[in-house]
Amino acid sequence: MMDAQDDLVNLYRSLFLIRRVEERIAEIYHTDKIKSPVHLSIGQESVSVGVCAAMRPDDIAFGTYRGHALYLAKGGDLNAMISELYGKAAGCARGKAGSMHLVDMAVGMMPTSAIVATTIPQAVGYAMALKMRGSNQMVAVFFGDGSTEEGVFSESLNFAALKKLPILFVCENNLYAIYSSMKARWPADNLCDRVASYGIPAARIADGDLDAIRTAASAAVTAIRRGNGPQFLECMTYRWHDHVGPGEDLHIGYRTAEELAAWKAKDQVALTGARLAPDVRARVEQAVEDAIDAAFAFAEQDLFPDVAELHDHVFHQ
Ligand SMILES: Cc1ncc(C[n+]2csc(CCOP(=O)(O)OP(=O)(O)O)c2C)c(N)n1
Ligand SMILES: [Mg+2]
């Protein structure tokens, strides 16, 4: 059994790694070394970290184009991620996919997709396969609030509930789908009620609270492994940067500086770091900075894939 201090160190390492990797991506994005669009999770780290901390390494995660946080929280290889962003050959998808399609099958991180909601039914299919095999692994699928407006979301809930599949649905509700607020899209703020109508236990967690997310995810995973079927978490969170790219976007006028400031005041990375002794925190942060330096150096020296590979790995071979 891990002691509480080691546990906190692990959570902070994961949060700080995600935050700093994305800050470094934001810093160098203007150089055009990164060859794909990037959707940053800065501000949303606690959802992936809290839920993955409740999962086993052999459990399966599905996510979205805003996928850096999940990929890293699930244990995805950092060097392969940065090389992928650079379009280089050692990238996790051999440099052909970029930021929106991260994948690391060795740690159960399934390929993410740029098409909103597509990975939800894929995750349900995976959960169905696990159930048919009699496995006690589970699946967690992460998606945005906008995803819940796609028809396939409802179909997936219905089928997963009907078949009592081992799946945790995790809605990362950051209040916006691009520049369109939840209030402009939902007649009522009642996502959990709608999900519960399928017979799926559903809970909202406020403020991006790391401990609350982790506790709720642990209870959900336990119920799933007992064979109780799907569970649903709506994790309230907030994206600090623009929908896509590293920029700020307050000038667009779709959200307010006050709203952003209120969320920054409950930054889970800073709050978690402050719970560690200063020397412990400094050691964790230095190790993370070193790993990130090494990953960018790795991507810089990595080669672009050979042109002869262009048509490889497009279809199943
Ligand atoms: C099927 C589909 N429709 C529309 C788009 C364009 N699009 C890209 S991201 C996005 C918003 C999704 O919002 P949300 O699910 O809340 O995720 P967030 O970006 O906030 O993480 C839209 C509409 C798309 N990629 N795929
Ligand atoms: Mg959203």
XYZ file of C-alpha atoms and ligand atoms in Angstrom:
344
model
C 0.000 0.000 0.000
C 1.357 3.402 -1.031
C 1.589 5.947 1.806
C -0.284 9.230 1.573
C 2.857 11.255 0.893
C 3.965 9.068 -2.063
C 0.447 9.195 -3.395
C 0.402 13.003 -3.298
C 3.847 13.144 -4.921
C 2.618 10.940 -7.784
C -0.485 13.053 -8.314
C 1.534 16.275 -8.303
C 4.176 14.848 -10.654
C 1.467 13.968 -13.132
C -0.298 17.364 -12.857
C 2.946 19.335 -13.071
C 4.229 17.284 -16.017
C 1.074 17.976 -18.021
C 1.073 21.695 -17.153
C 4.750 22.212 -17.992
C 4.714 20.150 -21.209
C 1.844 22.246 -22.489
C 3.498 25.503 -21.407
C 6.582 24.438 -23.364
C 4.412 23.566 -26.367
C 2.811 27.028 -26.114
C 6.266 28.661 -25.970
C 7.628 27.028 -29.101
C 4.423 26.803 -31.129
C 5.214 29.989 -33.082
C 8.419 28.394 -34.453
C 6.320 25.954 -36.520
C 8.392 23.023 -35.274
C 5.131 21.504 -34.070
C 3.379 20.398 -37.218
C -0.192 19.937 -36.043
C -2.846 22.062 -34.349
C -2.764 21.753 -30.554
C -5.726 21.847 -28.174
C -4.294 22.576 -24.750
C -5.653 21.122 -21.505
C -4.078 23.817 -19.310
C -6.608 24.328 -16.503
C -8.207 20.897 -17.031
C -5.367 18.629 -15.817
C -7.104 17.403 -12.659
C -9.778 15.491 -14.571
C -7.393 13.132 -16.372
C -5.066 12.857 -13.385
C -7.854 12.242 -10.852
C -9.615 9.592 -12.926
C -6.457 7.791 -14.096
C -5.274 7.606 -10.478
C -8.367 5.493 -9.789
C -7.665 3.130 -12.708
C -5.233 0.239 -13.044
C -2.417 0.406 -15.595
C -4.099 -2.351 -17.626
C -7.419 -0.457 -17.820
C -8.234 1.294 -21.092
C -8.655 5.016 -21.821
C -10.320 6.713 -24.788
C -10.200 10.481 -25.258
C -10.337 13.406 -27.631
C -8.171 15.782 -29.667
C -7.672 17.703 -26.385
C -5.674 14.683 -25.368
C -2.223 15.619 -24.041
C -3.375 15.453 -20.414
C -5.023 12.062 -20.728
C -2.132 10.569 -22.710
C 0.360 11.634 -20.031
C -1.883 10.818 -17.048
C -2.396 7.295 -18.441
C 1.378 6.886 -18.614
C 1.937 7.557 -22.315
C 5.565 7.893 -23.416
C 6.658 11.557 -23.281
C 9.390 11.332 -25.940
C 6.986 9.653 -28.369
C 4.418 12.390 -27.736
C 6.771 15.284 -28.456
C 8.208 13.532 -31.533
C 4.637 13.009 -32.740
C 3.907 16.723 -32.383
C 7.058 17.423 -34.421
C 5.897 14.962 -37.110
C 8.997 12.845 -36.517
C 9.533 9.118 -37.058
C 9.731 8.079 -33.376
C 6.373 9.709 -32.712
C 3.666 7.575 -31.105
C 1.893 7.394 -34.502
C 5.151 7.521 -36.496
C 4.760 11.248 -37.053
C 1.688 10.854 -39.215
C -1.008 11.897 -36.776
C 0.049 14.790 -34.571
C -1.398 16.157 -31.372
C -5.016 15.229 -32.072
C -4.360 11.497 -32.509
C -2.099 10.470 -29.669
C -1.875 6.761 -28.899
C 0.137 4.454 -26.650
C -1.303 0.939 -26.741
C 1.365 -0.306 -24.296
C -0.339 1.661 -21.499
C -3.939 1.241 -22.658
C -4.144 4.702 -24.238
C -6.299 4.220 -27.318
C -5.978 6.564 -30.307
C -7.738 9.897 -29.846
C -9.793 11.513 -32.578
C -10.517 15.009 -33.880
C -14.103 14.108 -34.715
C -16.283 15.094 -31.765
C -17.853 12.114 -29.914
C -16.443 9.378 -32.161
C -14.476 7.669 -29.435
C -17.567 7.279 -27.201
C -19.078 4.358 -29.192
C -15.586 2.938 -29.784
C -15.087 2.834 -26.019
C -18.459 1.139 -25.558
C -17.403 -1.448 -28.139
C -14.164 -2.046 -26.275
C -16.092 -2.454 -23.007
C -18.374 -4.957 -24.751
C -15.315 -6.944 -25.867
C -13.934 -6.943 -22.309
C -17.238 -8.239 -20.967
C -17.419 -10.976 -23.612
C -13.870 -12.051 -22.722
C -14.719 -12.141 -19.006
C -11.939 -9.651 -18.269
C -12.001 -7.531 -15.103
C -10.398 -4.583 -16.847
C -12.546 -1.486 -17.382
C -12.737 1.352 -19.897
C -12.879 5.086 -19.203
C -13.926 7.422 -21.987
C -13.261 11.171 -21.735
C -15.176 13.688 -23.836
C -16.243 17.333 -23.778
C -19.611 18.874 -22.947
C -20.099 19.472 -26.676
C -19.832 15.735 -27.344
C -22.984 15.122 -25.339
C -24.985 16.879 -28.070
C -24.083 14.245 -30.670
C -26.709 11.548 -31.202
C -24.161 8.806 -30.718
C -23.720 9.899 -27.091
C -27.290 8.849 -26.249
C -27.022 5.649 -28.283
C -23.841 4.754 -26.441
C -25.355 5.379 -22.994
C -28.378 3.281 -23.885
C -26.374 0.328 -25.177
C -23.822 0.417 -22.342
C -26.599 0.496 -19.733
C -28.575 -2.258 -21.462
C -25.551 -4.576 -21.606
C -24.176 -3.511 -18.170
C -20.787 -2.782 -19.705
C -17.652 -2.024 -17.652
C -17.302 1.611 -18.680
C -16.852 4.954 -16.929
C -18.107 7.936 -18.926
C -16.209 11.105 -18.020
C -17.580 14.395 -19.311
C -14.993 17.178 -19.038
C -17.452 20.050 -18.812
C -15.390 23.192 -19.494
C -18.588 25.193 -20.159
C -17.829 25.797 -23.843
C -17.807 24.055 -27.202
C -15.348 26.288 -29.064
C -16.928 29.752 -28.421
C -20.450 28.564 -27.726
C -21.417 28.510 -24.053
C -23.388 25.759 -22.380
C -26.223 28.216 -21.698
C -26.604 28.808 -25.439
C -26.742 25.064 -26.136
C -28.613 23.305 -23.310
C -32.223 24.134 -22.417
C -31.447 23.098 -18.832
C -28.281 22.429 -16.876
C -29.290 18.833 -16.175
C -26.805 16.515 -17.889
C -26.600 14.117 -14.930
C -30.416 13.851 -14.757
C -30.548 13.016 -18.445
C -27.839 10.357 -18.059
C -29.508 8.923 -14.936
C -32.667 8.372 -16.981
C -30.801 5.497 -18.679
C -30.283 3.905 -15.271
C -26.654 5.037 -15.132
C -25.487 6.511 -11.793
C -24.303 10.044 -12.597
C -22.593 12.668 -10.438
C -21.306 16.186 -11.026
C -18.040 17.257 -9.402
C -17.523 20.996 -8.936
C -14.433 23.178 -9.288
C -12.131 20.614 -10.948
C -11.403 19.374 -7.427
C -8.688 16.729 -7.720
C -9.506 14.814 -4.542
C -13.238 14.814 -5.243
C -12.670 13.567 -8.799
C -10.323 10.846 -7.639
C -12.667 9.741 -4.824
C -15.706 9.655 -7.115
C -13.739 7.818 -9.816
C -12.504 5.216 -7.306
C -16.058 4.501 -6.153
C -17.217 4.308 -9.766
C -14.404 1.942 -10.776
C -15.180 -0.322 -7.805
C -18.860 -0.503 -8.802
C -17.909 -1.195 -12.423
C -15.569 -4.043 -11.458
C -18.358 -5.559 -9.360
C -20.322 -5.904 -12.577
C -22.823 -3.094 -11.860
C -22.474 -1.607 -15.339
C -21.649 1.913 -16.477
C -21.074 4.977 -14.303
C -20.965 8.643 -15.291
C -18.995 11.607 -13.946
C -19.513 15.182 -15.057
C -16.321 16.958 -14.011
C -16.611 20.742 -14.082
C -13.369 22.280 -15.300
C -12.073 25.224 -17.321
C -9.796 25.750 -20.299
C -7.457 28.715 -19.767
C -6.261 29.164 -23.361
C -8.029 29.488 -26.686
C -10.021 26.501 -28.005
C -7.155 25.655 -30.346
C -3.581 26.909 -30.229
C -1.627 28.514 -27.421
C -3.198 31.990 -27.552
C -5.377 33.921 -25.128
C -8.907 34.609 -26.366
C -10.634 37.098 -24.070
C -10.692 39.704 -26.895
C -13.256 37.522 -28.722
C -15.772 38.349 -26.006
C -17.459 34.973 -25.554
C -16.297 34.697 -21.932
C -15.191 37.124 -19.266
C -11.891 37.862 -17.559
C -13.695 37.455 -14.211
C -14.772 33.909 -15.064
C -11.239 32.966 -16.121
C -9.744 34.559 -12.985
C -12.185 32.699 -10.737
C -11.065 29.381 -12.229
C -7.369 30.290 -12.058
C -7.844 30.949 -8.332
C -8.732 27.260 -7.868
C -5.858 25.939 -10.001
C -5.439 22.304 -8.980
C -1.773 22.200 -10.019
C -0.845 25.070 -7.692
C -3.097 23.880 -4.853
C -1.701 20.342 -5.003
C 1.897 21.578 -5.170
C 1.310 23.701 -2.082
C 0.426 20.555 -0.105
C 3.983 19.218 -0.526
C 7.006 20.156 1.582
C 9.052 22.747 -0.380
C 12.093 20.471 -0.820
C 9.960 17.536 -2.001
C 8.091 19.790 -4.418
C 11.341 21.241 -5.798
C 12.730 17.741 -6.405
C 9.600 16.612 -8.249
C 9.565 19.762 -10.377
C 13.255 19.494 -11.299
C 12.868 15.868 -12.384
C 9.879 16.829 -14.539
C 11.740 19.767 -16.124
C 14.671 17.443 -16.920
C 12.373 14.871 -18.536
C 10.711 17.579 -20.638
C 14.087 19.013 -21.744
C 15.135 15.505 -22.746
C 11.897 14.915 -24.681
C 12.225 18.109 -26.726
C 15.912 17.330 -27.389
C 14.858 13.835 -28.494
C 12.276 15.246 -30.918
C 14.756 17.792 -32.296
C 17.265 15.078 -33.229
C 14.657 12.560 -34.402
C 14.251 12.305 -38.196
C 11.152 12.873 -40.299
C 9.696 9.559 -41.538
C 11.001 8.309 -44.852
C 8.814 9.310 -47.822
C 8.658 5.609 -48.767
C 6.540 5.069 -45.591
C 3.861 7.498 -46.704
C 1.289 4.857 -47.609
C 2.196 2.416 -44.831
C -0.118 1.977 -41.830
C -3.047 3.615 -43.582
C -5.072 0.420 -43.823
C -4.772 -2.672 -41.648
C -1.904 -4.765 -42.976
C -18.494 15.736 -35.556
C -17.818 17.037 -35.382
N -18.551 18.171 -35.408
C -17.941 19.371 -35.238
C -16.580 19.456 -35.097
C -15.924 20.801 -34.887
N -15.525 20.930 -33.498
C -14.258 20.692 -33.111
S -14.079 20.871 -31.453
C -15.686 21.274 -31.248
C -16.227 21.610 -29.868
C -16.311 20.461 -28.978
O -16.557 20.927 -27.665
P -16.435 19.989 -26.427
O -16.942 18.635 -26.750
O -17.062 20.706 -25.297
O -14.854 19.830 -26.207
P -13.758 20.908 -25.782
O -13.147 21.400 -27.078
O -14.432 21.961 -25.011
O -12.753 20.156 -25.017
C -16.360 21.268 -32.459
C -17.792 21.590 -32.619
C -15.845 18.248 -35.107
N -14.504 18.241 -34.938
N -16.470 17.062 -35.234
Mg -16.202 21.898 -23.881
